[in-house]
Amino acid sequence: MINMKKHIVIVGGGFAGINLIKSLKNDSRFSITLVDKNNYHFFPPLIYQVATSFIEASNISYPFRKLFSGYTNVHFYMGELTKIHPENHSIETDTGNISYDYLVIALGTESNFFGMENVKRCALPMKNIEEALYLRNYMLLNLEEAARNKDPQEAEKLQNIVIAGGGPTGVELAGMLAEMGQFIAEKEYPEIKHGLSNLYLIDALPTLLSPMSKVAQETAYKKLEELGVKILLNVSVKDYVDGKVLLSDGTSIQTETLIWTSGVIGREVPGIPEESVGKGRRLLVDAYNKVFGTENIFALGDISLQLTDEKFPKGHPQLAQVAIQHGNNVGRNLKRIEEGKEQIPFRYDDKGSMAIISKFNAVVDLPKFSFKGFLAWLTWLFIHIIPLVSFGNKVRLAVEWFRLFITNNPSIRLILLPKKNTDQE
Ligand SMILES: Cc1cc2nc3c(=O)[nH]c(=O)nc-3n(C[C@H](O)[C@H](O)[C@H](O)COP(=O)(O)OP(=O)(O)OC[C@H]3O[C@@H](n4cnc5c(N)ncnc54)[C@H](O)[C@@H]3O)c2cc1C
């Protein structure tokens, strides 16, 4: 008997991929293969809390196989996409080849270093769990070295932390590092005389949180300044040489830690027609997320550039809600194609944006008004728990946050650098 099921291969199990899968799960007309280079889904908006030793990585990640264990039509395949072959409907990964009826590309983005090779080589990006754990270990090791170092200049260099990028991630990271420095410094690092770190937050634009409201921008600036963060605006990073960050105004900062939250670029997708790649290396798609110049390939979420939505003529912001709504709409449309119905064009329902600045302080921009302070902070916590994929993760994170915000003292500052067979060293 011929298998009439449509095989949908989804590459990338982030917000877009997972929500597409949820909308098609247990539908016997489709057989779905999710390909991802990791075996887990994770929640990027809380990565900075992993990097700062505030929460465990497992609080915001979940294994795909466990997630799909009750789904009858979904398979997981671990592999990294290396090339697509539109002409014979197949993809190549580092672990094997797979053919498809429909291909969905939901690979997200990677850090953009704007062609600065030294920055790319030596700065610390923070886009995924691995990078966040690396950064956590790196900062903790630096603190130990600063505590041992008797040379004040060297110690200062180790304590200086420069965050490039004053968007929500940079602001959230700066606020949390500044607060942790205050709460933990005296108790745990008595050898370090002038606090845990000198924090610099740098942005090329004239304001922090540039896509947000004036209320949000001013609140973030004021609160971070109160926390002792040195904010440099209208200045960009030009190079990073010999532990020195060189800035566009001719000044420089000595540091061993340059954290890069400054920009993103779409991941490369070898095999996609060149004319389908738009600004920011995003894949140009039509109103139904079909990639220009292809027949049965869709792109969703951060990696896609859709210019057909009247309210967003320059494309949608690269946010979780866009990816979630893309996933849901493409799921609905794939069903409609099967049913011979017309597809529904994508329209983004903007639910607003928010950023946490410090304990009890956040800013929230809703489509019609903005608010800040404690209520905004509670809203932020609630909104960031809801999209976690499992009930267990939601409960664990809520309990953990409650404990941490009361005690001000996360206890997972462990330097863990896994090695094989350490006995023989
Ligand atoms: C630090 C940080 C903080 C953020 N904070 C917020 C926030 O507060 N609010 C908000 O709305 N948005 C926020 N965002 C943006 C938001 O996370 C993205 O818009 C969203 O994750 C996009 O979803 P996506 O499914 O398109 O891609 P992603 O979520 O990036 O998922 C991509 C998936 O593709 C996989 N993958 C990548 N390359 C390959 C490959 N070659 N082969 C196989 N698999 C691959 C990855 O493992 C991953 O699972 C933040 C992003 C970051 C990095």
Short mmCIF file of C-alpha atoms and ligand atoms in Angstrom, two decimals:
data_model
loop_
_atom_site.label_atom_id
_atom_site.label_comp_id
_atom_site.label_asym_id
_atom_site.label_seq_id
_atom_site.Cartn_x
_atom_site.Cartn_y
_atom_site.Cartn_z
CA MET A 1 0.00 0.00 0.00
CA ILE A 2 1.31 3.47 -0.86
CA ASN A 3 1.95 5.69 2.15
CA MET A 4 -0.05 8.86 1.43
CA LYS A 5 1.06 10.66 4.56
CA LYS A 6 2.89 13.89 3.89
CA HIS A 7 6.37 13.87 5.40
CA ILE A 8 7.13 17.25 6.98
CA VAL A 9 10.75 17.80 7.97
CA ILE A 10 11.16 20.67 10.42
CA VAL A 11 14.72 21.83 10.99
CA GLY A 12 15.00 23.68 14.29
CA GLY A 13 13.00 23.01 17.44
CA GLY A 14 12.82 26.55 18.83
CA PHE A 15 9.58 28.46 19.40
CA ALA A 16 8.59 28.31 15.73
CA GLY A 17 9.33 24.60 15.18
CA ILE A 18 7.77 23.45 18.44
CA ASN A 19 4.56 25.41 17.92
CA LEU A 20 4.21 24.08 14.39
CA ILE A 21 4.60 20.56 15.77
CA LYS A 22 2.01 21.19 18.48
CA SER A 23 -0.50 22.34 15.88
CA LEU A 24 -0.01 19.18 13.78
CA LYS A 25 0.50 16.58 16.51
CA ASN A 26 -1.50 13.37 16.26
CA ASP A 27 -2.88 14.38 12.83
CA SER A 28 -2.63 11.13 10.88
CA ARG A 29 -2.32 12.94 7.53
CA PHE A 30 1.21 14.01 8.46
CA SER A 31 4.38 12.30 9.52
CA ILE A 32 6.73 14.81 11.12
CA THR A 33 10.48 14.64 11.66
CA LEU A 34 12.09 17.29 13.81
CA VAL A 35 15.79 17.74 13.10
CA ASP A 36 17.80 19.69 15.67
CA LYS A 37 21.49 19.81 16.51
CA ASN A 38 20.62 19.64 20.21
CA ASN A 39 18.42 17.02 21.86
CA TYR A 40 16.50 19.65 23.79
CA HIS A 41 14.27 22.68 23.36
CA PHE A 42 15.28 25.75 25.36
CA PHE A 43 13.91 29.13 26.28
CA PRO A 44 16.30 31.93 25.14
CA PRO A 45 14.71 34.83 27.10
CA LEU A 46 15.99 33.33 30.38
CA ILE A 47 19.45 32.35 29.19
CA TYR A 48 20.99 35.32 30.98
CA GLN A 49 19.82 33.83 34.30
CA VAL A 50 21.76 30.65 33.48
CA ALA A 51 24.85 32.67 32.57
CA THR A 52 24.70 34.53 35.89
CA SER A 53 24.35 31.32 37.97
CA PHE A 54 20.84 32.37 38.99
CA ILE A 55 19.02 29.28 37.68
CA GLU A 56 19.99 25.86 36.35
CA ALA A 57 19.96 25.20 32.61
CA SER A 58 17.45 22.39 33.22
CA ASN A 59 14.91 24.97 34.47
CA ILE A 60 14.58 26.34 30.93
CA SER A 61 15.30 23.32 28.72
CA TYR A 62 13.44 20.13 27.95
CA PRO A 63 14.38 16.98 25.97
CA PHE A 64 12.58 16.71 22.63
CA ARG A 65 12.05 12.97 22.98
CA LYS A 66 10.24 13.44 26.29
CA LEU A 67 8.18 16.26 24.85
CA PHE A 68 7.07 14.09 21.91
CA SER A 69 6.54 10.88 23.87
CA GLY A 70 2.75 11.17 23.68
CA TYR A 71 2.64 12.30 20.04
CA THR A 72 1.79 9.58 17.52
CA ASN A 73 3.20 11.23 14.37
CA VAL A 74 6.38 13.00 15.50
CA HIS A 75 9.95 11.67 15.38
CA PHE A 76 13.12 13.31 16.59
CA TYR A 77 16.37 13.18 14.59
CA MET A 78 19.51 14.64 16.10
CA GLY A 79 21.70 16.29 13.48
CA GLU A 80 22.99 19.59 12.20
CA LEU A 81 21.71 20.81 8.84
CA THR A 82 24.55 21.18 6.36
CA LYS A 83 22.78 21.55 3.01
CA ILE A 84 19.39 21.39 1.40
CA HIS A 85 18.70 19.92 -2.05
CA PRO A 86 15.43 21.51 -3.23
CA GLU A 87 15.67 19.72 -6.60
CA ASN A 88 15.34 16.27 -5.05
CA HIS A 89 13.45 17.25 -1.90
CA SER A 90 16.09 16.20 0.58
CA ILE A 91 18.39 17.62 3.21
CA GLU A 92 21.87 16.70 4.33
CA THR A 93 22.84 16.76 7.98
CA ASP A 94 26.10 15.84 9.70
CA THR A 95 24.45 12.57 10.74
CA GLY A 96 22.65 11.56 7.52
CA ASN A 97 20.23 12.54 4.77
CA ILE A 98 16.46 12.88 4.94
CA SER A 99 13.88 13.41 2.22
CA TYR A 100 10.72 15.45 2.62
CA ASP A 101 7.41 16.45 1.08
CA TYR A 102 7.49 19.75 2.93
CA LEU A 103 10.59 21.29 4.46
CA VAL A 104 10.29 23.86 7.25
CA ILE A 105 13.36 25.91 8.12
CA ALA A 106 13.21 27.30 11.66
CA LEU A 107 16.90 27.61 12.50
CA GLY A 108 16.79 31.02 14.16
CA THR A 109 19.80 33.32 14.12
CA GLU A 110 23.41 33.49 15.27
CA SER A 111 25.43 36.35 16.77
CA ASN A 112 26.46 39.05 14.34
CA PHE A 113 29.95 40.44 14.95
CA PHE A 114 29.69 42.86 12.01
CA GLY A 115 32.87 41.55 10.40
CA MET A 116 35.09 42.22 13.45
CA GLU A 117 37.25 39.10 13.50
CA ASN A 118 38.96 39.78 16.86
CA VAL A 119 35.61 40.36 18.51
CA LYS A 120 34.24 37.17 16.98
CA ARG A 121 37.23 35.22 18.26
CA CYS A 122 37.49 36.64 21.78
CA ALA A 123 34.12 38.09 22.81
CA LEU A 124 31.58 35.95 24.66
CA PRO A 125 28.22 35.54 22.94
CA MET A 126 25.17 34.42 24.93
CA LYS A 127 22.64 32.98 22.54
CA ASN A 128 22.19 29.41 23.71
CA ILE A 129 22.63 27.13 26.72
CA GLU A 130 26.19 26.11 25.84
CA GLU A 131 27.32 29.71 25.51
CA ALA A 132 25.54 30.66 28.74
CA LEU A 133 27.25 27.83 30.66
CA TYR A 134 30.60 28.75 29.15
CA LEU A 135 30.09 32.36 30.20
CA ARG A 136 29.08 31.29 33.71
CA ASN A 137 32.26 29.22 34.14
CA TYR A 138 34.37 31.93 32.55
CA MET A 139 33.13 34.68 34.86
CA LEU A 140 33.47 32.49 37.97
CA LEU A 141 37.03 31.51 37.01
CA ASN A 142 37.89 35.18 36.44
CA LEU A 143 36.61 36.05 39.89
CA GLU A 144 38.82 33.39 41.45
CA GLU A 145 41.77 34.77 39.55
CA ALA A 146 40.90 38.34 40.60
CA ALA A 147 40.71 37.18 44.22
CA ARG A 148 44.25 35.72 43.95
CA ASN A 149 45.80 38.52 41.93
CA LYS A 150 47.84 41.02 43.94
CA ASP A 151 48.47 43.38 41.03
CA PRO A 152 45.68 46.01 41.25
CA GLN A 153 45.73 46.72 37.49
CA GLU A 154 45.47 43.05 36.56
CA ALA A 155 42.76 42.52 39.18
CA GLU A 156 40.78 45.43 37.77
CA LYS A 157 41.06 44.04 34.25
CA LEU A 158 39.65 40.76 35.54
CA GLN A 159 36.82 42.54 37.32
CA ASN A 160 35.83 44.78 34.42
CA ILE A 161 32.92 43.37 32.46
CA VAL A 162 31.86 45.03 29.22
CA ILE A 163 28.45 44.22 27.78
CA ALA A 164 28.07 45.29 24.17
CA GLY A 165 24.41 45.80 23.27
CA GLY A 166 21.86 47.79 25.28
CA GLY A 167 18.78 45.89 24.10
CA PRO A 168 16.64 43.81 26.50
CA THR A 169 19.29 41.06 26.86
CA GLY A 170 22.11 43.51 27.65
CA VAL A 171 19.95 45.45 30.10
CA GLU A 172 18.71 42.31 31.88
CA LEU A 173 22.21 40.88 32.13
CA ALA A 174 23.69 44.16 33.42
CA GLY A 175 20.97 44.50 36.07
CA MET A 176 21.39 40.97 37.32
CA LEU A 177 25.20 41.08 37.42
CA ALA A 178 25.11 44.41 39.25
CA GLU A 179 22.68 43.11 41.87
CA MET A 180 24.55 39.86 42.36
CA GLY A 181 27.73 41.86 42.83
CA GLN A 182 26.03 43.82 45.60
CA PHE A 183 24.42 40.88 47.37
CA ILE A 184 27.28 38.43 47.13
CA ALA A 185 30.51 40.42 47.03
CA GLU A 186 31.22 41.07 50.69
CA LYS A 187 30.04 37.69 51.93
CA GLU A 188 31.82 35.47 49.47
CA TYR A 189 34.73 37.34 47.92
CA PRO A 190 36.29 39.29 50.80
CA GLU A 191 39.65 39.44 48.95
CA ILE A 192 38.09 41.54 46.20
CA LYS A 193 38.08 45.01 47.58
CA HIS A 194 35.94 47.09 45.23
CA GLY A 195 32.90 44.96 44.57
CA LEU A 196 32.58 41.99 42.27
CA SER A 197 32.73 43.79 38.99
CA ASN A 198 32.93 47.10 37.19
CA LEU A 199 30.13 46.85 34.69
CA TYR A 200 30.03 48.75 31.42
CA LEU A 201 26.97 48.67 29.16
CA ILE A 202 27.63 50.01 25.67
CA ASP A 203 25.30 50.80 22.81
CA ALA A 204 25.82 52.56 19.49
CA LEU A 205 22.36 54.15 19.69
CA PRO A 206 21.44 57.18 21.80
CA THR A 207 19.27 55.11 24.16
CA LEU A 208 18.99 51.74 25.91
CA LEU A 209 16.09 49.43 24.95
CA SER A 210 15.77 51.25 21.62
CA PRO A 211 12.72 49.34 20.32
CA MET A 212 10.75 50.07 23.49
CA SER A 213 8.84 53.12 24.82
CA LYS A 214 10.46 56.26 26.27
CA VAL A 215 9.19 55.24 29.73
CA ALA A 216 10.99 51.91 29.42
CA GLN A 217 14.19 53.51 28.10
CA GLU A 218 14.40 56.14 30.83
CA THR A 219 13.52 53.70 33.62
CA ALA A 220 16.19 51.26 32.48
CA TYR A 221 18.83 53.99 32.28
CA LYS A 222 18.00 55.43 35.72
CA LYS A 223 17.81 52.10 37.53
CA LEU A 224 21.01 50.68 36.03
CA GLU A 225 22.85 53.89 36.82
CA GLU A 226 21.66 53.60 40.45
CA LEU A 227 23.03 50.07 40.50
CA GLY A 228 26.43 51.40 39.47
CA VAL A 229 26.46 50.30 35.83
CA LYS A 230 28.50 52.63 33.62
CA ILE A 231 26.33 53.26 30.58
CA LEU A 232 28.02 54.46 27.39
CA LEU A 233 25.63 55.46 24.59
CA ASN A 234 26.32 56.63 21.02
CA VAL A 235 29.49 54.54 21.17
CA SER A 236 30.25 51.31 19.37
CA VAL A 237 32.87 48.60 19.77
CA LYS A 238 35.44 48.82 16.98
CA ASP A 239 37.91 46.11 17.99
CA TYR A 240 39.10 43.92 20.86
CA VAL A 241 42.87 43.64 21.02
CA ASP A 242 45.11 42.35 23.83
CA GLY A 243 42.34 42.50 26.40
CA LYS A 244 41.37 46.03 25.40
CA VAL A 245 37.97 46.98 23.96
CA LEU A 246 38.51 49.81 21.48
CA LEU A 247 35.56 52.17 21.14
CA SER A 248 34.40 54.46 18.33
CA ASP A 249 35.04 57.61 20.41
CA GLY A 250 38.75 56.78 20.63
CA THR A 251 38.64 55.54 24.23
CA SER A 252 39.24 51.95 25.39
CA ILE A 253 38.40 49.67 28.32
CA GLN A 254 40.73 46.98 29.69
CA THR A 255 38.80 43.78 30.24
CA GLU A 256 39.04 40.03 30.03
CA THR A 257 35.26 39.82 29.58
CA LEU A 258 33.51 41.32 26.58
CA ILE A 259 29.96 39.94 26.44
CA TRP A 260 28.35 40.24 23.03
CA THR A 261 24.58 40.83 22.92
CA SER A 262 24.80 43.30 20.10
CA GLY A 263 23.17 41.86 17.04
CA VAL A 264 22.01 38.78 15.19
CA ILE A 265 22.12 37.45 11.66
CA GLY A 266 20.16 34.60 10.08
CA ARG A 267 21.91 31.23 10.07
CA GLU A 268 23.30 30.20 6.72
CA VAL A 269 21.23 27.69 4.78
CA PRO A 270 23.40 26.26 1.99
CA GLY A 271 21.33 25.17 -0.98
CA ILE A 272 18.69 27.90 -0.73
CA PRO A 273 18.57 30.06 -3.91
CA GLU A 274 20.67 33.20 -3.40
CA GLU A 275 17.84 35.51 -4.46
CA SER A 276 15.74 34.16 -1.57
CA VAL A 277 18.12 35.56 1.04
CA GLY A 278 17.25 39.07 2.24
CA LYS A 279 18.51 41.67 4.71
CA GLY A 280 20.22 40.28 7.80
CA ARG A 281 20.60 36.97 5.95
CA ARG A 282 16.92 36.26 6.61
CA LEU A 283 14.99 34.09 4.14
CA LEU A 284 12.42 36.01 2.13
CA VAL A 285 8.98 34.44 2.45
CA ASP A 286 5.51 35.20 1.14
CA ALA A 287 2.43 35.81 3.28
CA TYR A 288 2.17 32.04 3.95
CA ASN A 289 5.86 31.69 4.93
CA LYS A 290 6.81 29.92 1.71
CA VAL A 291 10.41 30.74 0.74
CA PHE A 292 10.67 32.76 -2.50
CA GLY A 293 11.71 30.68 -5.48
CA THR A 294 10.84 27.33 -3.89
CA GLU A 295 7.83 25.03 -4.12
CA ASN A 296 7.51 23.29 -0.79
CA ILE A 297 9.94 25.00 1.56
CA PHE A 298 8.79 27.23 4.39
CA ALA A 299 10.81 29.45 6.74
CA LEU A 300 9.49 30.59 10.11
CA GLY A 301 10.52 32.66 13.09
CA ASP A 302 13.73 34.67 13.36
CA ILE A 303 15.24 33.33 10.16
CA SER A 304 12.36 34.51 7.97
CA LEU A 305 11.76 37.95 6.51
CA GLN A 306 8.13 38.58 5.64
CA LEU A 307 7.31 41.92 4.06
CA THR A 308 3.64 41.25 3.35
CA ASP A 309 2.12 42.23 6.71
CA GLU A 310 0.73 45.79 6.29
CA LYS A 311 1.57 46.79 9.85
CA PHE A 312 5.18 45.55 9.51
CA PRO A 313 6.31 46.58 6.01
CA LYS A 314 9.98 46.17 6.95
CA GLY A 315 9.44 42.71 8.42
CA HIS A 316 8.56 41.51 11.89
CA PRO A 317 10.72 41.97 14.97
CA GLN A 318 12.76 38.88 15.84
CA LEU A 319 10.71 37.93 18.90
CA ALA A 320 9.33 34.76 20.44
CA GLN A 321 5.70 35.75 19.77
CA VAL A 322 6.33 36.12 16.03
CA ALA A 323 7.93 32.65 15.92
CA ILE A 324 5.06 31.11 17.94
CA GLN A 325 2.41 32.70 15.74
CA HIS A 326 4.30 31.70 12.56
CA GLY A 327 4.35 28.09 13.78
CA ASN A 328 0.61 28.13 14.50
CA ASN A 329 -0.31 29.74 11.18
CA VAL A 330 1.80 27.45 9.03
CA GLY A 331 0.35 24.44 10.90
CA ARG A 332 -3.15 25.66 10.15
CA ASN A 333 -2.25 26.28 6.49
CA LEU A 334 -0.68 22.85 5.95
CA LYS A 335 -3.98 21.35 7.12
CA ARG A 336 -5.91 23.66 4.82
CA ILE A 337 -3.73 22.63 1.85
CA GLU A 338 -4.63 18.99 2.59
CA GLU A 339 -8.30 19.94 2.72
CA GLY A 340 -8.14 21.89 -0.56
CA LYS A 341 -8.92 25.16 1.24
CA GLU A 342 -7.38 28.57 0.70
CA GLN A 343 -4.42 29.41 2.94
CA ILE A 344 -4.61 32.22 5.50
CA PRO A 345 -2.00 34.99 5.18
CA PHE A 346 0.06 35.72 8.29
CA ARG A 347 -0.80 38.80 10.37
CA TYR A 348 1.24 39.40 13.51
CA ASP A 349 -0.80 40.03 16.65
CA ASP A 350 1.60 42.26 18.62
CA LYS A 351 1.13 41.57 22.32
CA GLY A 352 3.84 44.02 23.41
CA SER A 353 7.31 43.67 24.85
CA MET A 354 9.00 43.82 28.24
CA ALA A 355 12.33 43.76 30.03
CA ILE A 356 13.31 43.13 33.63
CA ILE A 357 15.83 45.61 35.02
CA SER A 358 16.39 44.50 38.58
CA LYS A 359 14.65 42.81 41.46
CA PHE A 360 11.05 44.15 41.73
CA ASN A 361 11.59 46.41 38.72
CA ALA A 362 10.64 45.83 35.10
CA VAL A 363 9.16 47.71 32.17
CA VAL A 364 6.23 46.53 30.09
CA ASP A 365 5.05 48.05 26.79
CA LEU A 366 1.57 46.93 25.78
CA PRO A 367 0.15 47.97 22.41
CA LYS A 368 -1.84 50.82 24.03
CA PHE A 369 0.12 51.80 27.16
CA SER A 370 3.30 51.18 29.17
CA PHE A 371 3.93 50.55 32.85
CA LYS A 372 6.89 49.91 35.10
CA GLY A 373 7.91 48.94 38.63
CA PHE A 374 6.65 46.08 40.81
CA LEU A 375 3.49 45.29 38.83
CA ALA A 376 5.56 45.20 35.64
CA TRP A 377 8.02 42.88 37.39
CA LEU A 378 5.24 40.48 38.43
CA THR A 379 3.86 40.59 34.88
CA TRP A 380 7.33 39.80 33.51
CA LEU A 381 7.71 36.78 35.81
CA PHE A 382 4.28 35.45 34.90
CA ILE A 383 4.72 35.95 31.15
CA HIS A 384 8.12 34.22 31.22
CA ILE A 385 6.81 31.16 33.02
CA ILE A 386 3.81 30.53 30.76
CA PRO A 387 5.70 29.60 27.54
CA LEU A 388 8.02 27.06 29.20
CA VAL A 389 7.23 23.75 27.54
CA SER A 390 6.53 21.49 30.50
CA PHE A 391 4.38 21.88 33.59
CA GLY A 392 7.27 20.54 35.71
CA ASN A 393 9.61 23.28 34.44
CA LYS A 394 7.00 25.96 35.16
CA VAL A 395 6.53 24.80 38.77
CA ARG A 396 10.25 24.27 39.39
CA LEU A 397 11.15 27.70 38.05
CA ALA A 398 8.36 29.43 40.02
CA VAL A 399 9.55 27.78 43.27
CA GLU A 400 13.19 28.54 42.49
CA TRP A 401 12.48 32.19 41.72
CA PHE A 402 10.47 32.56 44.93
CA ARG A 403 13.39 31.18 46.96
CA LEU A 404 15.99 33.26 45.12
CA PHE A 405 14.17 36.55 45.32
CA ILE A 406 13.73 36.05 49.07
CA THR A 407 17.27 34.92 49.84
CA ASN A 408 19.12 37.05 47.23
CA ASN A 409 21.62 34.25 47.11
CA PRO A 410 21.64 31.71 44.32
CA SER A 411 23.85 28.85 45.32
CA ILE A 412 24.86 27.31 41.99
CA ARG A 413 28.07 29.20 41.48
CA LEU A 414 29.86 25.97 40.63
CA ILE A 415 32.70 25.90 38.15
CA LEU A 416 31.97 22.76 36.18
CA LEU A 417 34.27 21.93 33.28
CA PRO A 418 33.50 18.34 32.32
CA LYS A 419 36.55 16.18 31.47
CA LYS A 420 37.11 12.50 30.95
CA ASN A 421 39.31 10.63 33.37
CA THR A 422 40.60 13.46 35.55
CA ASP A 423 42.40 10.97 37.88
CA GLN A 424 45.35 10.62 35.51
CA GLU A 425 46.18 14.34 35.32
C1 LIG B 1 19.47 35.82 24.97
C2 LIG B 1 18.17 36.02 24.26
C3 LIG B 1 17.11 36.64 24.92
C4 LIG B 1 15.89 36.83 24.27
N1 LIG B 1 14.87 37.44 24.95
C5 LIG B 1 13.67 37.55 24.36
C6 LIG B 1 12.55 38.09 25.06
O1 LIG B 1 12.66 38.48 26.23
N2 LIG B 1 11.34 38.15 24.42
C7 LIG B 1 11.19 37.73 23.13
O2 LIG B 1 10.08 37.78 22.60
N3 LIG B 1 12.22 37.23 22.43
C8 LIG B 1 13.44 37.13 23.01
N4 LIG B 1 14.50 36.61 22.32
C9 LIG B 1 14.29 36.24 20.90
C10 LIG B 1 13.60 34.90 20.81
O3 LIG B 1 14.28 33.96 21.61
C11 LIG B 1 13.57 34.49 19.35
O4 LIG B 1 12.80 35.42 18.65
C12 LIG B 1 12.99 33.10 19.18
O5 LIG B 1 13.72 32.15 19.91
C13 LIG B 1 12.96 32.71 17.71
O6 LIG B 1 12.48 31.40 17.60
P1 LIG B 1 12.93 30.49 16.39
O7 LIG B 1 12.14 29.24 16.54
O8 LIG B 1 12.85 31.24 15.12
O9 LIG B 1 14.48 30.19 16.63
P2 LIG B 1 15.25 29.62 17.90
O10 LIG B 1 14.42 29.70 19.12
O11 LIG B 1 16.57 30.29 17.88
O12 LIG B 1 15.43 28.06 17.57
C14 LIG B 1 16.32 27.62 16.59
C15 LIG B 1 16.52 26.11 16.75
O13 LIG B 1 17.29 25.67 15.64
C16 LIG B 1 18.31 24.76 16.10
N5 LIG B 1 19.41 24.85 15.14
C17 LIG B 1 20.19 25.91 14.87
N6 LIG B 1 21.04 25.63 13.87
C18 LIG B 1 20.80 24.35 13.50
C19 LIG B 1 21.33 23.50 12.49
N7 LIG B 1 22.28 23.89 11.64
N8 LIG B 1 20.83 22.25 12.38
C20 LIG B 1 19.84 21.83 13.22
N9 LIG B 1 19.30 22.59 14.18
C21 LIG B 1 19.76 23.84 14.31
C22 LIG B 1 18.66 25.29 17.49
O14 LIG B 1 19.23 24.26 18.27
C23 LIG B 1 17.29 25.72 18.00
O15 LIG B 1 16.62 24.66 18.65
C24 LIG B 1 15.73 36.40 22.93
C25 LIG B 1 16.79 35.75 22.28
C26 LIG B 1 18.00 35.56 22.94
C27 LIG B 1 19.13 34.87 22.22
#
